[in-house]
PDB file of C-alpha atoms in Angstrom:
ATOM      1  CA  THR E 170      93.982  93.324 120.988  1.00  0.00           C
ATOM      2  CA  TYR E 171      97.308  93.484 119.254  1.00  0.00           C
ATOM      3  CA  LYS E 172      99.408  94.544 122.231  1.00  0.00           C
ATOM      4  CA  PRO E 173     101.231  91.174 122.538  1.00  0.00           C
ATOM      5  CA  GLN E 174     102.237  91.263 118.859  1.00  0.00           C
ATOM      6  CA  MET E 175     103.348  94.905 119.085  1.00  0.00           C
ATOM      7  CA  ASP E 176     105.288  94.166 122.270  1.00  0.00           C
ATOM      8  CA  ALA E 177     106.972  91.211 120.542  1.00  0.00           C
ATOM      9  CA  TYR E 178     108.088  93.408 117.629  1.00  0.00           C
ATOM     10  CA  ASN E 179     109.238  96.244 119.883  1.00  0.00           C
ATOM     11  CA  GLN E 180     111.128  93.815 122.132  1.00  0.00           C
ATOM     12  CA  TRP E 181     112.735  92.115 119.127  1.00  0.00           C
ATOM     13  CA  ASN E 182     113.862  95.485 117.758  1.00  0.00           C
ATOM     14  CA  LYS E 183     115.153  96.578 121.172  1.00  0.00           C
ATOM     15  CA  VAL E 184     117.167  93.397 121.684  1.00  0.00           C
ATOM     16  CA  ASN E 185     118.458  93.563 118.113  1.00  0.00           C
ATOM     17  CA  ILE E 186     119.193  97.295 118.103  1.00  0.00           C
ATOM     18  CA  ASP E 187     122.149  96.709 115.805  1.00  0.00           C
ATOM     19  CA  GLY E 188     120.876  93.450 114.353  1.00  0.00           C
ATOM     20  CA  ASP E 189     123.273  91.006 112.805  1.00  0.00           C
ATOM     21  CA  VAL E 190     122.461  90.532 109.130  1.00  0.00           C
ATOM     22  CA  ALA E 191     124.217  87.173 108.875  1.00  0.00           C
ATOM     23  CA  LEU E 192     124.303  84.552 106.154  1.00  0.00           C
ATOM     24  CA  ASP E 193     121.377  82.651 107.695  1.00  0.00           C
ATOM     25  CA  HIS E 194     119.144  85.756 107.323  1.00  0.00           C
ATOM     26  CA  ASN E 195     117.263  84.876 110.511  1.00  0.00           C
ATOM     27  CA  TYR E 196     117.386  88.514 111.607  1.00  0.00           C
ATOM     28  CA  THR E 197     115.671  89.806 108.465  1.00  0.00           C
ATOM     29  CA  TYR E 198     113.169  86.939 108.406  1.00  0.00           C
ATOM     30  CA  THR E 199     112.243  87.305 112.075  1.00  0.00           C
ATOM     31  CA  GLY E 200     111.967  91.079 111.823  1.00  0.00           C
ATOM     32  CA  LEU E 201     109.574  90.864 108.892  1.00  0.00           C
ATOM     33  CA  GLU E 202     107.597  88.084 110.553  1.00  0.00           C
ATOM     34  CA  LYS E 203     107.137  90.008 113.811  1.00  0.00           C
ATOM     35  CA  LEU E 204     106.412  93.302 112.045  1.00  0.00           C
ATOM     36  CA  LEU E 205     103.802  91.785 109.731  1.00  0.00           C
ATOM     37  CA  THR E 206     102.202  89.762 112.527  1.00  0.00           C
ATOM     38  CA  ALA E 207     101.812  92.976 114.531  1.00  0.00           C
ATOM     39  CA  ALA E 208     100.420  94.784 111.472  1.00  0.00           C
ATOM     40  CA  GLU E 209      97.987  91.953 110.751  1.00  0.00           C
ATOM     41  CA  SER E 210      96.733  91.941 114.341  1.00  0.00           C
ATOM     42  CA  MET E 211      96.264  95.709 114.187  1.00  0.00           C
ATOM     43  CA  VAL E 212      94.380  95.526 110.879  1.00  0.00           C
ATOM     44  CA  GLN E 213      92.060  92.851 112.259  1.00  0.00           C
ATOM     45  CA  ALA E 214      91.453  94.495 115.634  1.00  0.00           C
ATOM     46  CA  GLU E 215      90.877  97.973 114.215  1.00  0.00           C
ATOM     47  CA  GLY E 216      88.931  96.837 111.141  1.00  0.00           C
ATOM     48  CA  ILE E 217      91.358  98.602 108.808  1.00  0.00           C
ATOM     49  CA  GLN E 218      90.810  97.874 105.129  1.00  0.00           C
ATOM     50  CA  VAL E 219      94.044  96.922 103.392  1.00  0.00           C
ATOM     51  CA  ASN E 220      93.666  95.484  99.907  1.00  0.00           C
ATOM     52  CA  ASP E 221      94.967  91.925  99.595  1.00  0.00           C
ATOM     53  CA  PHE E 222      96.687  92.060 102.992  1.00  0.00           C
ATOM     54  CA  THR E 223      96.992  88.287 103.372  1.00  0.00           C
ATOM     55  CA  ASP E 224      98.333  87.769  99.850  1.00  0.00           C
ATOM     56  CA  ARG E 225     100.804  90.623 100.266  1.00  0.00           C
ATOM     57  CA  LYS E 226     101.972  89.312 103.639  1.00  0.00           C
ATOM     58  CA  ASN E 227     102.415  85.829 102.154  1.00  0.00           C
ATOM     59  CA  MET E 228     104.454  87.248  99.265  1.00  0.00           C
ATOM     60  CA  ILE E 229     106.707  89.145 101.658  1.00  0.00           C
ATOM     61  CA  MET E 230     107.240  86.134 103.887  1.00  0.00           C
ATOM     62  CA  ASP E 231     107.865  83.938 100.832  1.00  0.00           C
ATOM     63  CA  LYS E 232     110.746  86.249  99.886  1.00  0.00           C
ATOM     64  CA  ALA E 233     112.028  86.145 103.480  1.00  0.00           C
ATOM     65  CA  THR E 234     111.852  82.341 103.405  1.00  0.00           C
ATOM     66  CA  GLN E 235     113.774  82.247 100.125  1.00  0.00           C
ATOM     67  CA  MET E 236     116.560  84.263 101.770  1.00  0.00           C
ATOM     68  CA  LYS E 237     116.857  81.656 104.521  1.00  0.00           C
ATOM     69  CA  GLN E 238     116.658  78.599 102.274  1.00  0.00           C
ATOM     70  CA  ASN E 239     119.724  79.191 100.152  1.00  0.00           C
ATOM     71  CA  TRP E 240     122.396  81.128 102.008  1.00  0.00           C
ATOM     72  CA  GLN E 241     124.664  81.053  98.934  1.00  0.00           C
ATOM     73  CA  SER E 242     122.180  82.767  96.638  1.00  0.00           C
ATOM     74  CA  PRO E 243     123.354  86.059  95.124  1.00  0.00           C
ATOM     75  CA  SER E 244     119.773  87.389  95.131  1.00  0.00           C
ATOM     76  CA  HIS E 245     119.272  88.004  98.863  1.00  0.00           C
ATOM     77  CA  ALA E 246     119.496  91.774  98.499  1.00  0.00           C
ATOM     78  CA  ASP E 247     116.956  91.674  95.653  1.00  0.00           C
ATOM     79  CA  LEU E 248     114.583  89.623  97.790  1.00  0.00           C
ATOM     80  CA  ALA E 249     115.043  91.876 100.816  1.00  0.00           C
ATOM     81  CA  ARG E 250     114.473  95.010  98.767  1.00  0.00           C
ATOM     82  CA  GLU E 251     111.268  93.562  97.289  1.00  0.00           C
ATOM     83  CA  ALA E 252     110.049  92.396 100.714  1.00  0.00           C
ATOM     84  CA  PHE E 253     110.883  95.725 102.361  1.00  0.00           C
ATOM     85  CA  THR E 254     109.267  97.723  99.561  1.00  0.00           C
ATOM     86  CA  GLU E 255     106.014  95.786  99.828  1.00  0.00           C
ATOM     87  CA  THR E 256     106.116  95.980 103.634  1.00  0.00           C
ATOM     88  CA  ALA E 257     106.492  99.753 103.343  1.00  0.00           C
ATOM     89  CA  ASN E 258     103.500  99.804 100.980  1.00  0.00           C
ATOM     90  CA  VAL E 259     101.394  97.753 103.418  1.00  0.00           C
ATOM     91  CA  LEU E 260     102.297  99.975 106.375  1.00  0.00           C
ATOM     92  CA  GLY E 261     101.620 103.013 104.206  1.00  0.00           C
ATOM     93  CA  ASP E 262      98.149 101.659 103.419  1.00  0.00           C
ATOM     94  CA  ILE E 263      97.468 101.193 107.143  1.00  0.00           C
ATOM     95  CA  ALA E 264      98.758 104.685 107.936  1.00  0.00           C
ATOM     96  CA  LYS E 265      96.463 106.181 105.277  1.00  0.00           C
ATOM     97  CA  ASP E 266      93.355 104.985 107.112  1.00  0.00           C
ATOM     98  CA  SER E 267      91.219 108.056 107.810  1.00  0.00           C
ATOM     99  CA  ARG E 268      91.395 107.463 111.571  1.00  0.00           C
ATOM    100  CA  PHE E 269      95.127 108.067 111.672  1.00  0.00           C
ATOM    101  CA  ASN E 270      97.281 111.092 111.080  1.00  0.00           C
ATOM    102  CA  VAL E 271     100.684 109.592 110.348  1.00  0.00           C
ATOM    103  CA  SER E 272     103.058 111.958 108.623  1.00  0.00           C
ATOM    104  CA  GLN E 273     103.461 111.145 104.943  1.00  0.00           C
ATOM    105  CA  GLN E 274     107.092 112.087 105.486  1.00  0.00           C
ATOM    106  CA  TRP E 275     107.551 108.991 107.696  1.00  0.00           C
ATOM    107  CA  VAL E 276     105.791 106.748 105.194  1.00  0.00           C
ATOM    108  CA  ASP E 277     108.029 108.143 102.441  1.00  0.00           C
ATOM    109  CA  LYS E 278     111.069 107.671 104.681  1.00  0.00           C
ATOM    110  CA  LEU E 279     110.211 103.989 105.125  1.00  0.00           C
ATOM    111  CA  ALA E 280     109.856 103.545 101.360  1.00  0.00           C
ATOM    112  CA  SER E 281     113.193 105.296 100.953  1.00  0.00           C
ATOM    113  CA  LYS E 282     114.834 102.971 103.499  1.00  0.00           C
ATOM    114  CA  ALA E 283     113.501  99.992 101.529  1.00  0.00           C
ATOM    115  CA  SER E 284     114.903 101.348  98.283  1.00  0.00           C
ATOM    116  CA  MET E 285     118.306 101.911  99.907  1.00  0.00           C
ATOM    117  CA  ILE E 286     118.909  98.158  99.740  1.00  0.00           C
ATOM    118  CA  LYS E 287     121.233  97.769  96.778  1.00  0.00           C
ATOM    119  CA  PRO E 288     120.536  94.634  94.728  1.00  0.00           C
ATOM    120  CA  ASP E 289     124.159  94.430  93.576  1.00  0.00           C
ATOM    121  CA  VAL E 290     125.637  94.463  97.111  1.00  0.00           C
ATOM    122  CA  LYS E 291     125.526  91.492  99.499  1.00  0.00           C
ATOM    123  CA  LEU E 292     122.773  91.994 102.068  1.00  0.00           C
ATOM    124  CA  THR E 293     125.240  91.108 104.824  1.00  0.00           C
ATOM    125  CA  ASP E 294     127.152  94.262 103.856  1.00  0.00           C
ATOM    126  CA  GLN E 295     124.035  96.417 104.182  1.00  0.00           C
ATOM    127  CA  SER E 296     123.160  95.865 107.831  1.00  0.00           C
ATOM    128  CA  ASP E 297     122.874  99.607 108.514  1.00  0.00           C
ATOM    129  CA  SER E 298     120.186  99.913 105.841  1.00  0.00           C
ATOM    130  CA  VAL E 299     118.337  96.832 107.118  1.00  0.00           C
ATOM    131  CA  ASN E 300     118.412  98.156 110.685  1.00  0.00           C
ATOM    132  CA  ALA E 301     117.279 101.610 109.544  1.00  0.00           C
ATOM    133  CA  PHE E 302     114.293 100.027 107.786  1.00  0.00           C
ATOM    134  CA  PHE E 303     113.168  98.166 110.910  1.00  0.00           C
ATOM    135  CA  ASP E 304     113.692 101.238 113.118  1.00  0.00           C
ATOM    136  CA  THR E 305     111.609 103.429 110.810  1.00  0.00           C
ATOM    137  CA  ALA E 306     108.891 100.778 110.581  1.00  0.00           C
ATOM    138  CA  GLN E 307     108.833 100.617 114.372  1.00  0.00           C
ATOM    139  CA  TYR E 308     108.250 104.342 114.606  1.00  0.00           C
ATOM    140  CA  ILE E 309     105.315 104.161 112.182  1.00  0.00           C
ATOM    141  CA  VAL E 310     103.550 101.198 113.789  1.00  0.00           C
ATOM    142  CA  ASN E 311     104.002 102.658 117.265  1.00  0.00           C
ATOM    143  CA  GLU E 312     102.585 105.986 116.068  1.00  0.00           C
ATOM    144  CA  ILE E 313      99.534 104.200 114.658  1.00  0.00           C
ATOM    145  CA  VAL E 314      99.075 102.236 117.882  1.00  0.00           C
ATOM    146  CA  ASP E 315      99.379 105.395 119.995  1.00  0.00           C
ATOM    147  CA  GLN E 316      96.746 107.102 117.873  1.00  0.00           C
ATOM    148  CA  ALA E 317      94.453 104.056 117.962  1.00  0.00           C
ATOM    149  CA  ASN E 318      94.811 103.845 121.736  1.00  0.00           C
ATOM    150  CA  GLY E 319      94.099 107.563 122.032  1.00  0.00           C
ATOM    151  CA  MET E 320      90.879 107.107 120.084  1.00  0.00           C
ATOM    152  CA  SER E 321      89.741 104.120 122.116  1.00  0.00           C
ATOM    153  CA  SER E 322      90.339 105.890 125.432  1.00  0.00           C
ATOM    154  CA  LYS E 323      88.173 108.883 124.476  1.00  0.00           C
TER     155      LYS E 323
END
C-alpha cells in the first residue's frame, strides 16, 4: 500500500499551504522527496511501468540536493525548473497508464507550472510558482489514487 506515503505528501502540502521558499531550499527538497516517494510507492504497488523511474527519481533528487548544498548558488531556479519538469514527466507517465483516466489538461498544467520557474529569477522570489507546482501535482496524484482505489474496491 502507498497510503502512508500519500498521506505524508498530502499532510506536508496542507501544513505548507503557502510554503516558504527560503535560502535553505528545505521546502522544495522536502516537497519533491515526499511527492516522489509517494509516486514510487504507487508505481510499485500498482505495477505501473515507468521507464527508468529510479534513475529519473535519483536525478530529480540530485538537483534538489544541489539546491540545498550551496545556498549562494545562482542556479537554484535552473535546478528547480529541471527537477520540476522531470517530475511532471514522471507523473505524466504514471497518469498515462491505461488503468487511469487523468485529464491530459491537468498533466499539461503541471508541465506548465514547472516551466513557469524562471531561470533568471531567484527561486526565493518565485514561491507562488513553486507552491502552484506542488498543488497541481497533489491534485494529479490524488486523482490517480482515487481511481486506483475505485478499481480495487470493485
